[in-house]
XYZ file of C-alpha atoms in Angstrom:
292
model
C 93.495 124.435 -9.978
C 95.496 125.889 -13.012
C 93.643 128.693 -14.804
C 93.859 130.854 -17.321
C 96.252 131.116 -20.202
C 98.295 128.456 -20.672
C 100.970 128.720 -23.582
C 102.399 125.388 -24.869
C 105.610 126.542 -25.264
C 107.722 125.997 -28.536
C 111.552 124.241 -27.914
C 114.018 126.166 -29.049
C 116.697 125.102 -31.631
C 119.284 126.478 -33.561
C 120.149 125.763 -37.259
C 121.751 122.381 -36.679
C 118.491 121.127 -34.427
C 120.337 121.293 -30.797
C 118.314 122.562 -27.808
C 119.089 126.790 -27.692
C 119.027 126.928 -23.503
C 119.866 130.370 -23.888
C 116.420 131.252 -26.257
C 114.779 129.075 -23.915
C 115.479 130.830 -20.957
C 114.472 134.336 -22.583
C 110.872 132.524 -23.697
C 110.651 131.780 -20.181
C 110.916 135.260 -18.393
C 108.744 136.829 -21.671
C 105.592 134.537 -20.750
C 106.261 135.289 -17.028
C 106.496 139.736 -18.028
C 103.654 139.357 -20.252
C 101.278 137.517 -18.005
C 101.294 133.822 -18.656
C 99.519 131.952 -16.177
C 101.366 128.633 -16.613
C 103.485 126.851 -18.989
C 103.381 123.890 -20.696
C 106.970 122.096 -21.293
C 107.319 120.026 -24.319
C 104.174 119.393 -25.309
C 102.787 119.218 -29.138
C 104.121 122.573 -29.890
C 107.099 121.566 -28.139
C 108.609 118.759 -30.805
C 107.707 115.987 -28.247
C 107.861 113.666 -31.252
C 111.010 114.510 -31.996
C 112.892 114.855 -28.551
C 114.728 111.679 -27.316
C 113.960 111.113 -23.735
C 117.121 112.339 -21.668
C 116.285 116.007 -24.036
C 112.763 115.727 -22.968
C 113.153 115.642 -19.400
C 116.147 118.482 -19.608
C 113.970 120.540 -21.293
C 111.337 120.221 -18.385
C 113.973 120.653 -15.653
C 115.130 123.540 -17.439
C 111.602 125.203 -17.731
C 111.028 124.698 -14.064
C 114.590 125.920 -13.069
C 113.756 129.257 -15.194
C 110.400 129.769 -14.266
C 111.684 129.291 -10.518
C 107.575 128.599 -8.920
C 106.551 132.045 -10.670
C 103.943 130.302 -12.514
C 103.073 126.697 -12.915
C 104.905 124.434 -14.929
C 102.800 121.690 -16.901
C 105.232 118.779 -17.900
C 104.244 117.169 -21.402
C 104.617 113.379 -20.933
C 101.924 111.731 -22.363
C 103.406 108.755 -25.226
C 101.562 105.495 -27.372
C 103.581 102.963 -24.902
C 102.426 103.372 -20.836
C 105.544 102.365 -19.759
C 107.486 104.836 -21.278
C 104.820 107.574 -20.301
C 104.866 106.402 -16.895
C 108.775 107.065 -16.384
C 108.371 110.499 -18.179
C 105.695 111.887 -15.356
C 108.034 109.765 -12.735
C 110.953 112.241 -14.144
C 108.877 115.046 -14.343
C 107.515 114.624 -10.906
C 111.320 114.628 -9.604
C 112.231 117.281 -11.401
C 109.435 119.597 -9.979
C 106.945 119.864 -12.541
C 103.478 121.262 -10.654
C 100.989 118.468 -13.026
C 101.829 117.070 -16.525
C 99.636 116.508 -19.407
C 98.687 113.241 -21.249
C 97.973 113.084 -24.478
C 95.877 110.279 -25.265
C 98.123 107.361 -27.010
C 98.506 108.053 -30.842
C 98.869 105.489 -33.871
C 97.683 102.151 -32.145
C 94.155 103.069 -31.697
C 93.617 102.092 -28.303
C 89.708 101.011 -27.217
C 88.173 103.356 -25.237
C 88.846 100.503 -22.393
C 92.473 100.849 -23.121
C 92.471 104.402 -22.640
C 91.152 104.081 -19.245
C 93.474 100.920 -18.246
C 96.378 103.489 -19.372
C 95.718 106.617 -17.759
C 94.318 104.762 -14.405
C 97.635 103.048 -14.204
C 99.840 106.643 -14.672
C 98.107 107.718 -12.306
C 98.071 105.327 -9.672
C 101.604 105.152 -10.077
C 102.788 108.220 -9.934
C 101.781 111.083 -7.193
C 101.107 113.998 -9.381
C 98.132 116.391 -10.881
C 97.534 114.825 -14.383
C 96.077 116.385 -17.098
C 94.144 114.378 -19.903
C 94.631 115.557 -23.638
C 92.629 114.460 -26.459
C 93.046 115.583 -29.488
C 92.043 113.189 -32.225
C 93.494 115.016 -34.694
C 97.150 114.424 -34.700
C 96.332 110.704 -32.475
C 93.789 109.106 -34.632
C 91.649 108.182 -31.326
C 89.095 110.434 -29.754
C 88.548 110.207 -25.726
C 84.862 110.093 -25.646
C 83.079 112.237 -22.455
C 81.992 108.946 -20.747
C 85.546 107.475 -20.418
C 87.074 111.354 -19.242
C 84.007 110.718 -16.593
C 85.386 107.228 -15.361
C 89.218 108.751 -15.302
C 87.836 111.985 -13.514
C 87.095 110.087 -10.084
C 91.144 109.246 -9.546
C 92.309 112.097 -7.212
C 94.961 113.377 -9.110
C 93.582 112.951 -12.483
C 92.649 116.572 -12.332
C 91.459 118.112 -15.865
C 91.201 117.768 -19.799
C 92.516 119.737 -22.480
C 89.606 118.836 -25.198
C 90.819 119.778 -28.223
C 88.175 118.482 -30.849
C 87.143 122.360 -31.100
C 83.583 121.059 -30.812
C 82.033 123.203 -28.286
C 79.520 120.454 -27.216
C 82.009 118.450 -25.762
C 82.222 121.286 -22.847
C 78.589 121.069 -21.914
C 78.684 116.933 -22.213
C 81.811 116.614 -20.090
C 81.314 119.694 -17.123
C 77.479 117.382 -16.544
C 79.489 114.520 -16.416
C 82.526 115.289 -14.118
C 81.023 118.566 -12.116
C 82.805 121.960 -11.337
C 85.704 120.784 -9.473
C 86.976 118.773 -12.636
C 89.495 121.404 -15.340
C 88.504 121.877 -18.757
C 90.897 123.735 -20.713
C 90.231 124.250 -24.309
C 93.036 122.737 -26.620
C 91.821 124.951 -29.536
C 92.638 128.277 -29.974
C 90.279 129.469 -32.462
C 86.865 128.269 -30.629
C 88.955 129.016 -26.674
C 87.405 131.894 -26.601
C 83.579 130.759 -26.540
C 84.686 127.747 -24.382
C 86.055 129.949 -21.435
C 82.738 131.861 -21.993
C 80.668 128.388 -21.733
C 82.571 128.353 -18.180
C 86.018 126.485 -19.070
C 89.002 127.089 -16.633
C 91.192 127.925 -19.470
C 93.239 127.622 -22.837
C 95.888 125.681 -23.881
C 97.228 127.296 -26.403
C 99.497 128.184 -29.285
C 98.599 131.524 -30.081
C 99.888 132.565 -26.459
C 103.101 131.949 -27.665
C 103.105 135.060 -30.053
C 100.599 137.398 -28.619
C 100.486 136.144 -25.054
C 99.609 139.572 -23.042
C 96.198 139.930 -25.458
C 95.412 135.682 -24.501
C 95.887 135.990 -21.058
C 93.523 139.339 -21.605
C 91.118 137.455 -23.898
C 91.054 134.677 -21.408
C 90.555 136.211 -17.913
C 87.588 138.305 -19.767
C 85.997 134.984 -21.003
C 86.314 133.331 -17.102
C 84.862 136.522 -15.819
C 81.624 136.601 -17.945
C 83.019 139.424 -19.572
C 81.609 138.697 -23.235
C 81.600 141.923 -24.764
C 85.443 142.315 -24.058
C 87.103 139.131 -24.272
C 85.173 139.000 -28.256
C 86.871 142.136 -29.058
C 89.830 140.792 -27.645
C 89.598 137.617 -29.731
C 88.958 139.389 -33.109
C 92.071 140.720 -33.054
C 93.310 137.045 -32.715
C 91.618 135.656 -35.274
C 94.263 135.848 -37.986
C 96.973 133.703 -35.377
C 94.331 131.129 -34.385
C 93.800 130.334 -38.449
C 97.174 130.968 -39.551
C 99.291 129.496 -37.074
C 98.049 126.511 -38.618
C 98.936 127.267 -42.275
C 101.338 124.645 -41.695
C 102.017 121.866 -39.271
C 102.405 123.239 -35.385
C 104.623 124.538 -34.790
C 106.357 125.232 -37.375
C 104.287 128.810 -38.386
C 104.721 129.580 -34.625
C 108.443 128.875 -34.835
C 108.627 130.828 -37.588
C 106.711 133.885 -35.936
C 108.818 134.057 -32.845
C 112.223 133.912 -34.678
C 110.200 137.265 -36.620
C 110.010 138.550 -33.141
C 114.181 137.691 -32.145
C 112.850 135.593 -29.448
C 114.321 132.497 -30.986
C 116.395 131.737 -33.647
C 115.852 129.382 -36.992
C 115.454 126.122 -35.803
C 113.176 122.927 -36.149
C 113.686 119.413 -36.291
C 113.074 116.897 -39.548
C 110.592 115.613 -40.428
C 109.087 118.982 -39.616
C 110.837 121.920 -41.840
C 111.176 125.604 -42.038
C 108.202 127.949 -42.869
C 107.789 127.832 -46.326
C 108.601 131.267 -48.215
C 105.153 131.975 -49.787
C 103.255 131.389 -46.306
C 105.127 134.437 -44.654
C 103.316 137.421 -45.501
C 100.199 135.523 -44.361
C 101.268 134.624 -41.069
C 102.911 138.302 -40.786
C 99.799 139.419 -41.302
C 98.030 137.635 -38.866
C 101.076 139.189 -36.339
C 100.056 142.759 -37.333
C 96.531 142.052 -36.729
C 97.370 140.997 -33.010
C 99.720 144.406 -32.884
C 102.829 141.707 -31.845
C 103.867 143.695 -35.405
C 103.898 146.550 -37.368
């Protein structure tokens, strides 16, 4: 089982939108020196939406080939159409991804019989851990507990990133599926409490800027250890709220090209930080001490 901090990893672009392998390489050996526990590869907070599908799987092969089996490697290839998420986690799966994550299928509003039918035939079809992801948010269709319980009996459906940031959805899900069954919180500001509650672990944006005080924050949290991983998270506060000032991820995009770890790039229709949001997010950075 993946555990731990889990940083959904921004793509790198420079100023014209093309993939920056170079940046991407460096993001790769900072999570591994400051003590990521796994990866996620074009995900959310990885312009997924905005990737064409030959960029999508180079960006995972790339990940993998940098990370080199130091830590797991979570392939992002959930999609609304099954067929075209099934050949992503085929790709993925060949080029040596250790699970991938699903989100659940945005815009058409699937049934909650639809989302079953979907993710039963990913994973019957292709030999792999699989991660569920709901986050109703951005999809417009939540995956109740009851229909996670149905998927969680497939063998290689493995986990859930729940990221309603309701923490009664832990209690109602870890009854339902049992201990051997991942839930990772897909919400950084409420991760905290959830790893507390007994969750395996965060998927998260915030790891992307301050990643040595999440994986911290995190392991205390798993541990029991209230009274540290709380003083931990108060000093995180400011990123979980104001990474969000915009759209993800383009505040986190903006924060790591503060920090020279990438340079200024994003893809339309998402844009570029704007100007009278950067002294709040730089403040958020100095209260996580990624700053000065």
């Amino acid at each position: 089982m993946i555990q731990g901090s889990i940083v959904a990893l921004v793509t790198p672009m420079d100023e014209s939108g093309s993939i920056d392998q170079v940046s991407l390489k460096k993001l790769v050996e900072f999570h591994i020196e400051q003590g990521t526990d796994s990866i996620v590869a074009v995900g959310t907070t990885g312009e997924s939406a905005t990737l064409d599908e030959e960029e999508h799987c180079e960006v995972i092969a790339a990940i993998v080939g940098y990370a080199a089996g130091r830590i797991p490697i979570i392939a992002g290839t959930g999609a609304n159409s099954t067929s075209e998420a099934l050949e992503l986690t085929r790709r993925a799966k060949a080029a040596g991804a250790d699970a991938c994550l699903l989100v659940t299928p945005y815009y058409n509003k699937p049934t909650q019989e639809g989302l079953y039918l979907h993710h039963k035939a990913i994973a019957e079809a292709v030999d792999i851990p699989q991660i569920l992801y709901n986050v109703p948010g951005r999809t417009a269709v939540d995956m109740l507990p009851e229909t996670i319980a149905r998927l969680s009996v497939i063998k290689n459906i493995v986990g859930v990133k729940e990221a309603t940031g309701k923490l009664e959805r832990y209690t109602q899900i870890r009854n339902l599926c049992g201990d051997d069954f991942a839930l990772y919180s897909g919400d950084d500001a409420t991760s905290c409490e959830f790893c507390l509650l007994g969750g395996n672990g965060t998927i998260t944006v915030t790891g992307n800027v301050a990643p040595r005080l999440v994986h911290e924050m995190i392991n205390a949290a798993m541990d029991g250890d209230r009274e540290t991983a709380l003083a931990i998270d108060a000093k995180l506060t400011g990123l979980h709220k104001h990474l969000f000032i915009q759209s993800n991820p383009i505040p986190v995009k903006w924060a790591l090209a503060e920090l020279g770890l990438i340079k200024k790039g994003i893809r339309l229709p998402l844009t570029w930080l704007t100007e009278e949001c950067y002294e709040t997010v730089r403040a958020a950075m100095c209260q996580a001490e990624v700053i000065e």
